[in-house]
mmCIF file of C-alpha atoms in Angstrom:
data_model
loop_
_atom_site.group_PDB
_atom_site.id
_atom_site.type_symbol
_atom_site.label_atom_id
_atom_site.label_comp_id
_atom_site.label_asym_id
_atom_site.label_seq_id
_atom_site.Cartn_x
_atom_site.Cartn_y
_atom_site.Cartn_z
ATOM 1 C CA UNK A 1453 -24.939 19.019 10.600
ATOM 2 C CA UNK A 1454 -22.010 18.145 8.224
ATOM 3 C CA UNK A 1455 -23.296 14.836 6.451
ATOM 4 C CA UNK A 1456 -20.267 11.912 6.981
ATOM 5 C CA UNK A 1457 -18.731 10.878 3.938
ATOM 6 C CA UNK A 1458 -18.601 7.274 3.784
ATOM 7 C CA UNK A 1459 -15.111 6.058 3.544
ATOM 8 C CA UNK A 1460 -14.128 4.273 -0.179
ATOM 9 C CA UNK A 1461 -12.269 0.804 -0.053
ATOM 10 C CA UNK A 1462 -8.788 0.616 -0.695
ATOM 11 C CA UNK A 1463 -5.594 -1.476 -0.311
ATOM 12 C CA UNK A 1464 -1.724 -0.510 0.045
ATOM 13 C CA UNK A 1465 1.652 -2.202 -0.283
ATOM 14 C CA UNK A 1466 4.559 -1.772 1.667
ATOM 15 C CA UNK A 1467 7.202 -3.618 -0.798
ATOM 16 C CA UNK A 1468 10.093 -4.483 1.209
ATOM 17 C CA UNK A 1469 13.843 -5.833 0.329
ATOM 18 C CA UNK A 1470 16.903 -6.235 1.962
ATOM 19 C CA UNK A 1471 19.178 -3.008 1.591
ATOM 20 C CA UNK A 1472 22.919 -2.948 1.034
ATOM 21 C CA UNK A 1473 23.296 -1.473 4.475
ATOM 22 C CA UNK A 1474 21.903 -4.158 6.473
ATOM 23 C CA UNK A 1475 18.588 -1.805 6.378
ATOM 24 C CA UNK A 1476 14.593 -2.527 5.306
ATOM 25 C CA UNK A 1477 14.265 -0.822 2.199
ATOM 26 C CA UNK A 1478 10.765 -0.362 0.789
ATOM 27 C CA UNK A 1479 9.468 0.825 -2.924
ATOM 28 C CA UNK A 1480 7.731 4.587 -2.950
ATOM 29 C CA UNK A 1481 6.376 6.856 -4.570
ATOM 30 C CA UNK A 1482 5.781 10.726 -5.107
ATOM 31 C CA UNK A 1483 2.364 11.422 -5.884
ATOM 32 C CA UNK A 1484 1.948 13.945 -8.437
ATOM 33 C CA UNK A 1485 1.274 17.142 -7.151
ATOM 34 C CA UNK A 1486 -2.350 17.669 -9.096
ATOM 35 C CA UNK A 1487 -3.929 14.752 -7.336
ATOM 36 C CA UNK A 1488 -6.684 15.513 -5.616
ATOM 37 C CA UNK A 1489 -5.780 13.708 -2.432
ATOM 38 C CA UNK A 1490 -1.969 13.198 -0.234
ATOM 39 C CA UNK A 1491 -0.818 15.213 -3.553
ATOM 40 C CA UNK A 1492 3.265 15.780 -3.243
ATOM 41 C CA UNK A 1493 3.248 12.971 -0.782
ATOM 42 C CA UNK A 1494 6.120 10.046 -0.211
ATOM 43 C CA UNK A 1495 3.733 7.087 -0.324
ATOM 44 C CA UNK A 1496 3.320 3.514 -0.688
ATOM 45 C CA UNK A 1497 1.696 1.930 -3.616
ATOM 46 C CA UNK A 1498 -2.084 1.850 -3.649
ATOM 47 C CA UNK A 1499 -5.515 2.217 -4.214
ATOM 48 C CA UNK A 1500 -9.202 1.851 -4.315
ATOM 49 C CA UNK A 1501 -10.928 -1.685 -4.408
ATOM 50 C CA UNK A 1502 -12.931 -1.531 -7.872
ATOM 51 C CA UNK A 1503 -15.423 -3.810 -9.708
ATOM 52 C CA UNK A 1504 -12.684 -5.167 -11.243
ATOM 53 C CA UNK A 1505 -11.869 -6.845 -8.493
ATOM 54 C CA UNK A 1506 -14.211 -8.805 -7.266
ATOM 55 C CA UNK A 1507 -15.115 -10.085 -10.717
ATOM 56 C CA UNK A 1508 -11.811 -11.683 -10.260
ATOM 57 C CA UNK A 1509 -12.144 -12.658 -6.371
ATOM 58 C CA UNK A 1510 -15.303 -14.915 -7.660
ATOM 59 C CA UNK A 1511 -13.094 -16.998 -9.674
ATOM 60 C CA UNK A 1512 -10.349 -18.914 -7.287
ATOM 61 C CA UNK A 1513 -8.556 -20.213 -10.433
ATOM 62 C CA UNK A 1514 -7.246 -16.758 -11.153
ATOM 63 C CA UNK A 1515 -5.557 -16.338 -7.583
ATOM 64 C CA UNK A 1516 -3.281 -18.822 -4.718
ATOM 65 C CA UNK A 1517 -3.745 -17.806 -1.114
ATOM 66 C CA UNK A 1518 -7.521 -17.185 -0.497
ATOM 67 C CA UNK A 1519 -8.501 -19.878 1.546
ATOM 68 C CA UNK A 1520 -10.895 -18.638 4.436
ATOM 69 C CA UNK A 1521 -11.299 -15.104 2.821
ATOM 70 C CA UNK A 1522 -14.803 -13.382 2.348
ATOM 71 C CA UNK A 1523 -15.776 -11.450 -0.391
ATOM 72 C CA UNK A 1524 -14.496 -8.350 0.950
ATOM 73 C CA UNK A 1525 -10.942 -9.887 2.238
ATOM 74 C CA UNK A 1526 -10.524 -11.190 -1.179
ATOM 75 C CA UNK A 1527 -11.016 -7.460 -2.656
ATOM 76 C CA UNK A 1528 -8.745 -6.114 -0.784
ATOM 77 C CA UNK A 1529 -5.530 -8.521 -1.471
ATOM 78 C CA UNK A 1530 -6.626 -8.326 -4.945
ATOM 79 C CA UNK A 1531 -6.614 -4.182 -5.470
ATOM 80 C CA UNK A 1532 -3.600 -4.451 -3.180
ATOM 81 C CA UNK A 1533 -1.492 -6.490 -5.994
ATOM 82 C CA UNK A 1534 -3.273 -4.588 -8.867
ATOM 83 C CA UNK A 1535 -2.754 -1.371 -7.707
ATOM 84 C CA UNK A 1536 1.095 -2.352 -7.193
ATOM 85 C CA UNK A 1537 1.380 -3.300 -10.937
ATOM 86 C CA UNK A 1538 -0.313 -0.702 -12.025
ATOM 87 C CA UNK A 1539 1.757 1.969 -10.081
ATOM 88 C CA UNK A 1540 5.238 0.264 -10.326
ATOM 89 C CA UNK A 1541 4.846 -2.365 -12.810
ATOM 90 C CA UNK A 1542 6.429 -4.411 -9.761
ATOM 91 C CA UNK A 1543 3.727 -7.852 -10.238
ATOM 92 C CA UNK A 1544 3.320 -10.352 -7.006
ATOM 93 C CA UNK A 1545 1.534 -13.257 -9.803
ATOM 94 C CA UNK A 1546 2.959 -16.793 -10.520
ATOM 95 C CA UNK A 1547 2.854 -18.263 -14.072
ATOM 96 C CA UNK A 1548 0.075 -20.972 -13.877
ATOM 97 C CA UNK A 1549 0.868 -24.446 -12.775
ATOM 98 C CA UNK A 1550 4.435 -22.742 -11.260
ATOM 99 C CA UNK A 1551 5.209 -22.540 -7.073
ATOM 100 C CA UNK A 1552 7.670 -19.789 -8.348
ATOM 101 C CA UNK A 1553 6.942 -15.972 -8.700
ATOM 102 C CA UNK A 1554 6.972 -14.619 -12.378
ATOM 103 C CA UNK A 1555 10.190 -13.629 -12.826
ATOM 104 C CA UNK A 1556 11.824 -9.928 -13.766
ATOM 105 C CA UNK A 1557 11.862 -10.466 -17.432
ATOM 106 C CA UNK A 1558 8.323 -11.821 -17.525
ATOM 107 C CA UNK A 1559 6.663 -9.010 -15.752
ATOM 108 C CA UNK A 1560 8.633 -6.679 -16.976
ATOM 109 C CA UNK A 1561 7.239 -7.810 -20.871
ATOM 110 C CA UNK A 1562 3.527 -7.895 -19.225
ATOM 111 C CA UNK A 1563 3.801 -4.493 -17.585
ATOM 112 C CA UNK A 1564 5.228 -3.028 -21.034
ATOM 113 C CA UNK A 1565 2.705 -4.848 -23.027
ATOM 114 C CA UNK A 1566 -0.269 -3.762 -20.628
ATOM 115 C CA UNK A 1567 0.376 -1.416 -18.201
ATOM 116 C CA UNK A 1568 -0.380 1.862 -19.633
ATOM 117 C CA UNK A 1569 -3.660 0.525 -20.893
ATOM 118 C CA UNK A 1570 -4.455 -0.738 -17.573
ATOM 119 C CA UNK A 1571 -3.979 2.577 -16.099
ATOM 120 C CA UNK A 1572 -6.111 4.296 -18.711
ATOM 121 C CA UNK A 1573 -9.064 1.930 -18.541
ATOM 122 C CA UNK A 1574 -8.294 0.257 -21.662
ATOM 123 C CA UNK A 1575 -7.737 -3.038 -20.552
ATOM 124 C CA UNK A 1576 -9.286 -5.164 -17.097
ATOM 125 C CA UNK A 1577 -6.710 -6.812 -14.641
ATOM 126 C CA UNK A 1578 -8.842 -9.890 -15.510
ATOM 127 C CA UNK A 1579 -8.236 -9.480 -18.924
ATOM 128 C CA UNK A 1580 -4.341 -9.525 -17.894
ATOM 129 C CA UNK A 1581 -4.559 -12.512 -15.742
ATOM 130 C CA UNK A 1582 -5.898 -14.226 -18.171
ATOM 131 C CA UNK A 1583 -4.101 -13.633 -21.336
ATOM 132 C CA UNK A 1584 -0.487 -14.149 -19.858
ATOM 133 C CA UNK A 1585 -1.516 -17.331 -18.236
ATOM 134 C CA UNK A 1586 -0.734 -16.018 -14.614
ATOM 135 C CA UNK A 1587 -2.437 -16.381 -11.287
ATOM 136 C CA UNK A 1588 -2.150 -13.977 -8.321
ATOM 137 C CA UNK A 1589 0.107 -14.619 -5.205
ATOM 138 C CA UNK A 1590 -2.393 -13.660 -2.974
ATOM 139 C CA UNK A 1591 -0.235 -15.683 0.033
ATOM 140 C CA UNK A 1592 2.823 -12.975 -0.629
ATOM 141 C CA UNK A 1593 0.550 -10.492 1.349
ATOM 142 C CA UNK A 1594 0.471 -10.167 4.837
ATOM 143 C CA UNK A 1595 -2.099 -8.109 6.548
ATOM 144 C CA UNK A 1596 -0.352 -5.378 8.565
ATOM 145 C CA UNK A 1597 -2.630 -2.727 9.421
ATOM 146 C CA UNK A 1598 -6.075 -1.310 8.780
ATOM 147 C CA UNK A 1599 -6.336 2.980 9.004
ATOM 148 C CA UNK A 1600 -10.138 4.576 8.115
ATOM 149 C CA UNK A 1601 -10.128 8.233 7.017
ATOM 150 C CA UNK A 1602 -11.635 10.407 10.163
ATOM 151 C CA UNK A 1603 -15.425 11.581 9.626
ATOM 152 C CA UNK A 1604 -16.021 14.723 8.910
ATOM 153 C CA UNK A 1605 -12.840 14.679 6.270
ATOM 154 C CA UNK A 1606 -14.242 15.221 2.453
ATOM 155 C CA UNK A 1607 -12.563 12.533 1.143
ATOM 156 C CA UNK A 1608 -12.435 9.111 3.106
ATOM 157 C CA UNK A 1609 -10.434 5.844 2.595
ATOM 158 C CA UNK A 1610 -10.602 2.291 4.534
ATOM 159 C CA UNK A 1611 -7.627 1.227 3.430
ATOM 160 C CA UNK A 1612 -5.189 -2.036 4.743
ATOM 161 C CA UNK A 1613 -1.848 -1.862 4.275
ATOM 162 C CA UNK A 1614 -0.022 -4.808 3.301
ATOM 163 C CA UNK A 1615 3.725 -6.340 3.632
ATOM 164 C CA UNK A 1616 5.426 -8.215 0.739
ATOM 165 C CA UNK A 1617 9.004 -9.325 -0.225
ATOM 166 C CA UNK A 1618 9.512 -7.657 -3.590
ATOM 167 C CA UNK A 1619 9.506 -10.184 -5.684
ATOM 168 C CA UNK A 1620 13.423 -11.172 -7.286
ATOM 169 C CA UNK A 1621 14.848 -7.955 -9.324
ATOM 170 C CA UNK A 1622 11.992 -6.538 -9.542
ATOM 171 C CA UNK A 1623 12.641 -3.204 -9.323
ATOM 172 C CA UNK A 1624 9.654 -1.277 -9.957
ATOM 173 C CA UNK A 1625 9.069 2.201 -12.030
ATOM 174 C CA UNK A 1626 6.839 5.341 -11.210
ATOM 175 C CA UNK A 1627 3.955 5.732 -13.883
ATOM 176 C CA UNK A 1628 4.378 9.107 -14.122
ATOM 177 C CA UNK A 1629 1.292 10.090 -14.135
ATOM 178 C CA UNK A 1630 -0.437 9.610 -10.751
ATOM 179 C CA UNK A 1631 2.912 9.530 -9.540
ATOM 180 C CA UNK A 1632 5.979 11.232 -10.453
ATOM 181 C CA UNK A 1633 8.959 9.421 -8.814
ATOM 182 C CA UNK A 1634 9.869 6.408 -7.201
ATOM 183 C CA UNK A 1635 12.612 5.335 -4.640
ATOM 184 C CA UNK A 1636 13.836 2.252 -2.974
ATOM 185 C CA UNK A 1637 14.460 4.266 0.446
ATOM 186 C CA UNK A 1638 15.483 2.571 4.152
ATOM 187 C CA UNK A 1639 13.024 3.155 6.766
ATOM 188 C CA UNK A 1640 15.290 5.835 8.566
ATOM 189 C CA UNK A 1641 16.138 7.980 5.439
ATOM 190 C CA UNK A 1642 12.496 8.199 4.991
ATOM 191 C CA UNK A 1643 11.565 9.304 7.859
ATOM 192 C CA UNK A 1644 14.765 11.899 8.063
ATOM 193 C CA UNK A 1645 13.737 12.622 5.013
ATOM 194 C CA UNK A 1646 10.117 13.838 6.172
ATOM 195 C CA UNK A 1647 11.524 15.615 9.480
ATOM 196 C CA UNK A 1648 13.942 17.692 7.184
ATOM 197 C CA UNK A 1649 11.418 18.426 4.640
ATOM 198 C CA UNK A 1650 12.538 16.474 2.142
ATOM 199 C CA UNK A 1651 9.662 14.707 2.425
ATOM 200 C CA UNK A 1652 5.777 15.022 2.562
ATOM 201 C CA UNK A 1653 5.016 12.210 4.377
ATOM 202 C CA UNK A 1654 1.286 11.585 5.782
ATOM 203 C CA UNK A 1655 0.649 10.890 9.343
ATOM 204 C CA UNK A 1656 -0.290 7.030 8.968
ATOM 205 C CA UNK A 1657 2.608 6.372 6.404
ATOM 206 C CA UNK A 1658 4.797 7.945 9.120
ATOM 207 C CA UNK A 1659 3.441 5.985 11.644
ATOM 208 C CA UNK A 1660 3.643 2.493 9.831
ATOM 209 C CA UNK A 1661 7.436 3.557 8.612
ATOM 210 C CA UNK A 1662 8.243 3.905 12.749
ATOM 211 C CA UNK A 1663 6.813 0.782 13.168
ATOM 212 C CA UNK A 1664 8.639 -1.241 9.934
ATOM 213 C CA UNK A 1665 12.137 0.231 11.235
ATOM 214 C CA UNK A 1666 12.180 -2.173 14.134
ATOM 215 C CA UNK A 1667 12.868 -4.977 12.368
ATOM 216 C CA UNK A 1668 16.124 -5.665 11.207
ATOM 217 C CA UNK A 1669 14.945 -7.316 7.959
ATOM 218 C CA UNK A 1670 12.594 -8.648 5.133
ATOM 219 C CA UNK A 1671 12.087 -11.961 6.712
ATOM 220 C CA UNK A 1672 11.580 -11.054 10.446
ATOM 221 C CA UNK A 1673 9.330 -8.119 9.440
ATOM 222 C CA UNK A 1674 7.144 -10.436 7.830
ATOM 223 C CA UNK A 1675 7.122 -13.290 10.333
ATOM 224 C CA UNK A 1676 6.786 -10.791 13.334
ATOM 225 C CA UNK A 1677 3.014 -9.940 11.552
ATOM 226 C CA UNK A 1678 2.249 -12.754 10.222
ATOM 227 C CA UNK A 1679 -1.256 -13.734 12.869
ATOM 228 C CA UNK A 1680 -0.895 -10.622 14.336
ATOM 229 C CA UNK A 1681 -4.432 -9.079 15.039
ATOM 230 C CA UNK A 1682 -4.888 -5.867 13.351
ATOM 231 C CA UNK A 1683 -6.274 -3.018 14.953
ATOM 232 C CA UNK A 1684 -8.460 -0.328 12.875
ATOM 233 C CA UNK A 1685 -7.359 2.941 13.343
ATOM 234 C CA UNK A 1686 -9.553 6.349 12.548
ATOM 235 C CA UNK A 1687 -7.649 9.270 13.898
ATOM 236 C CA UNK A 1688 -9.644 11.540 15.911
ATOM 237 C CA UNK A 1689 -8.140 15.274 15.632
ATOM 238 C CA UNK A 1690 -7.978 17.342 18.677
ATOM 239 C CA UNK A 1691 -7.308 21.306 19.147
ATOM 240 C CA UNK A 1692 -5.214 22.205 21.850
ATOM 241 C CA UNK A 1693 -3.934 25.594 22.836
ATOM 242 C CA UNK A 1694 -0.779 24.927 21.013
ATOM 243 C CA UNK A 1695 -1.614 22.732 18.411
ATOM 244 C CA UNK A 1696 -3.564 19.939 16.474
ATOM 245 C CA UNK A 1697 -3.181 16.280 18.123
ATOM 246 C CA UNK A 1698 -4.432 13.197 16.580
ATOM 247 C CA UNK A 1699 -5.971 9.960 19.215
ATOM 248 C CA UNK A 1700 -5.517 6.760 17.852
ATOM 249 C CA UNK A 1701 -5.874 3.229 19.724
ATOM 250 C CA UNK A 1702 -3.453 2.436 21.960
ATOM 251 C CA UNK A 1703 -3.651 -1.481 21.301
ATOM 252 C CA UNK A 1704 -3.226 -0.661 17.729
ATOM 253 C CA UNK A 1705 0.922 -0.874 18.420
ATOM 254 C CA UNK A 1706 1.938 2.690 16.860
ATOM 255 C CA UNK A 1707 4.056 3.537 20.363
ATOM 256 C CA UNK A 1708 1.482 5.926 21.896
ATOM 257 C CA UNK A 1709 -2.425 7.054 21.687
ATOM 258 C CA UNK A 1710 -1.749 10.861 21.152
ATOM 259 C CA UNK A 1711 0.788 12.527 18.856
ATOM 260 C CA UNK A 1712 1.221 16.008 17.964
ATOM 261 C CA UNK A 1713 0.492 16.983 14.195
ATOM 262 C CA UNK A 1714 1.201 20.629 13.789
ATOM 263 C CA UNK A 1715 0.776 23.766 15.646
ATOM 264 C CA UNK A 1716 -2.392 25.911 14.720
ATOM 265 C CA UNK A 1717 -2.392 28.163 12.006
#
């Protein structure tokens, strides 16, 4: 009996901003092809919840936006905004006392100043926070979906995926490192993009860029989920005589319960 991997906790970003053409544009990123997992992919932002994290989610001074949260909710916003600065220096924090976001040429001196140590363990998010006086926007995140790896897969995420406005000019920057470009890129050239093989694009990104490219922009995206439940979605793969197929739940709002993922090899 193959033993189930349990799944690790994570949190992505779907930055979003109003494009030139009257399209959704949203940050992403190229994951370098030597990582171990979606490596070569077109993907959002993200990461794994760490310890980090919810040494910061026990202090509400350091964040805005929490009320009603447990533990675990808490994590998840958290990773989801320090994951974001980590991989595009893009950072969804006010200076404290402020309503306003920190602007461009404030985040752009903390992500010089800290980043890289950040990213190589050098340096906590708390550690961040603290020193540059800024608290995190938790409210800029809305929930918009919840995907869990499938068993029997060797390496398992339970990851929610999060909208939020890019903050003003903040443009955001590949690491180069765990990624190795970045694009702003509409919701259609993405998805061309992946059908022309321009693209690797995983099967949930896909899915959640379908869904995005419905709304016409920034603000109706984010009102349209704002309350929404959230589904969880674990794929279950199938083997038909033609192909693979992946089930997920209907009521989850992805257009379908069965899609075709690839013919067998």
């Amino acid at each position: 009996m193959t033993e189930i991997v349990a799944p690790r906790l994570a949190s992505t970003v779907l930055l979003l901003r109003d494009g030139s053409s009257r399209e959704i544009e949203v940050f992403m990123m190229v994951r370098h092809h030597q990582i171990e997992f979606n490596s070569g992919a077109l993907v959002f932002p993200g990461g794994s919840v760490d310890k980090n994290d919810k040494e910061i989610a026990a202090d509400p001074a350091l964040y805005s936006g929490g009320d009603g949260l447990d533990g675990d909710a808490l994590g998840f916003r958290i990773a989801a905004i320090r994951e974001t600065f980590e991989e595009s220096g893009i950072l969804l924090a006010r200076p404290l006392g402020s309503k306003d976001l920190v602007d461009a040429g404030r985040a752009n001196e903390i992500a010089t100043a800290h980043r890289a140590a950040l990213n190589e363990g050098k340096i906590s998010f708390l550690k961040v926070l603290t020193d540059n006086g800024m608290v995190l926007a938790l409210d800029e995140l809305v929930p918009y979906a919840h995907w869990i790896t499938p068993e029997g897969m060797p390496k398992r995420f339970d990851t929610w995926f999060f909208l939020a406005a890019a903050p003003p000019e903040q443009l955001g920057a590949h690491d180069g490192k765990e990624s190795t470009d970045s694009i702003w890129v509409s919701t259609r050239e993405a998805l061309e993009g992946g059908e022309s093989g321009r693209f690797k694009l995983p099967f949930p990104t896909t899915r959640n860029l379908i869904r995005l490219g419905k709304q016409p922009n920034v603000g109706a995206a984010l009102a349209d989920s704002k309350g929404k439940p959230i589904v969880a979605v674990m794929p279950v793969m199938t083997k038909t005589a033609t192909g693979r197929q992946l089930r997920i739940p209907k009521e989850a709002g992805y257009d379908g319960e069965v899609f075709d993922v690839g013919a067998l090899g």
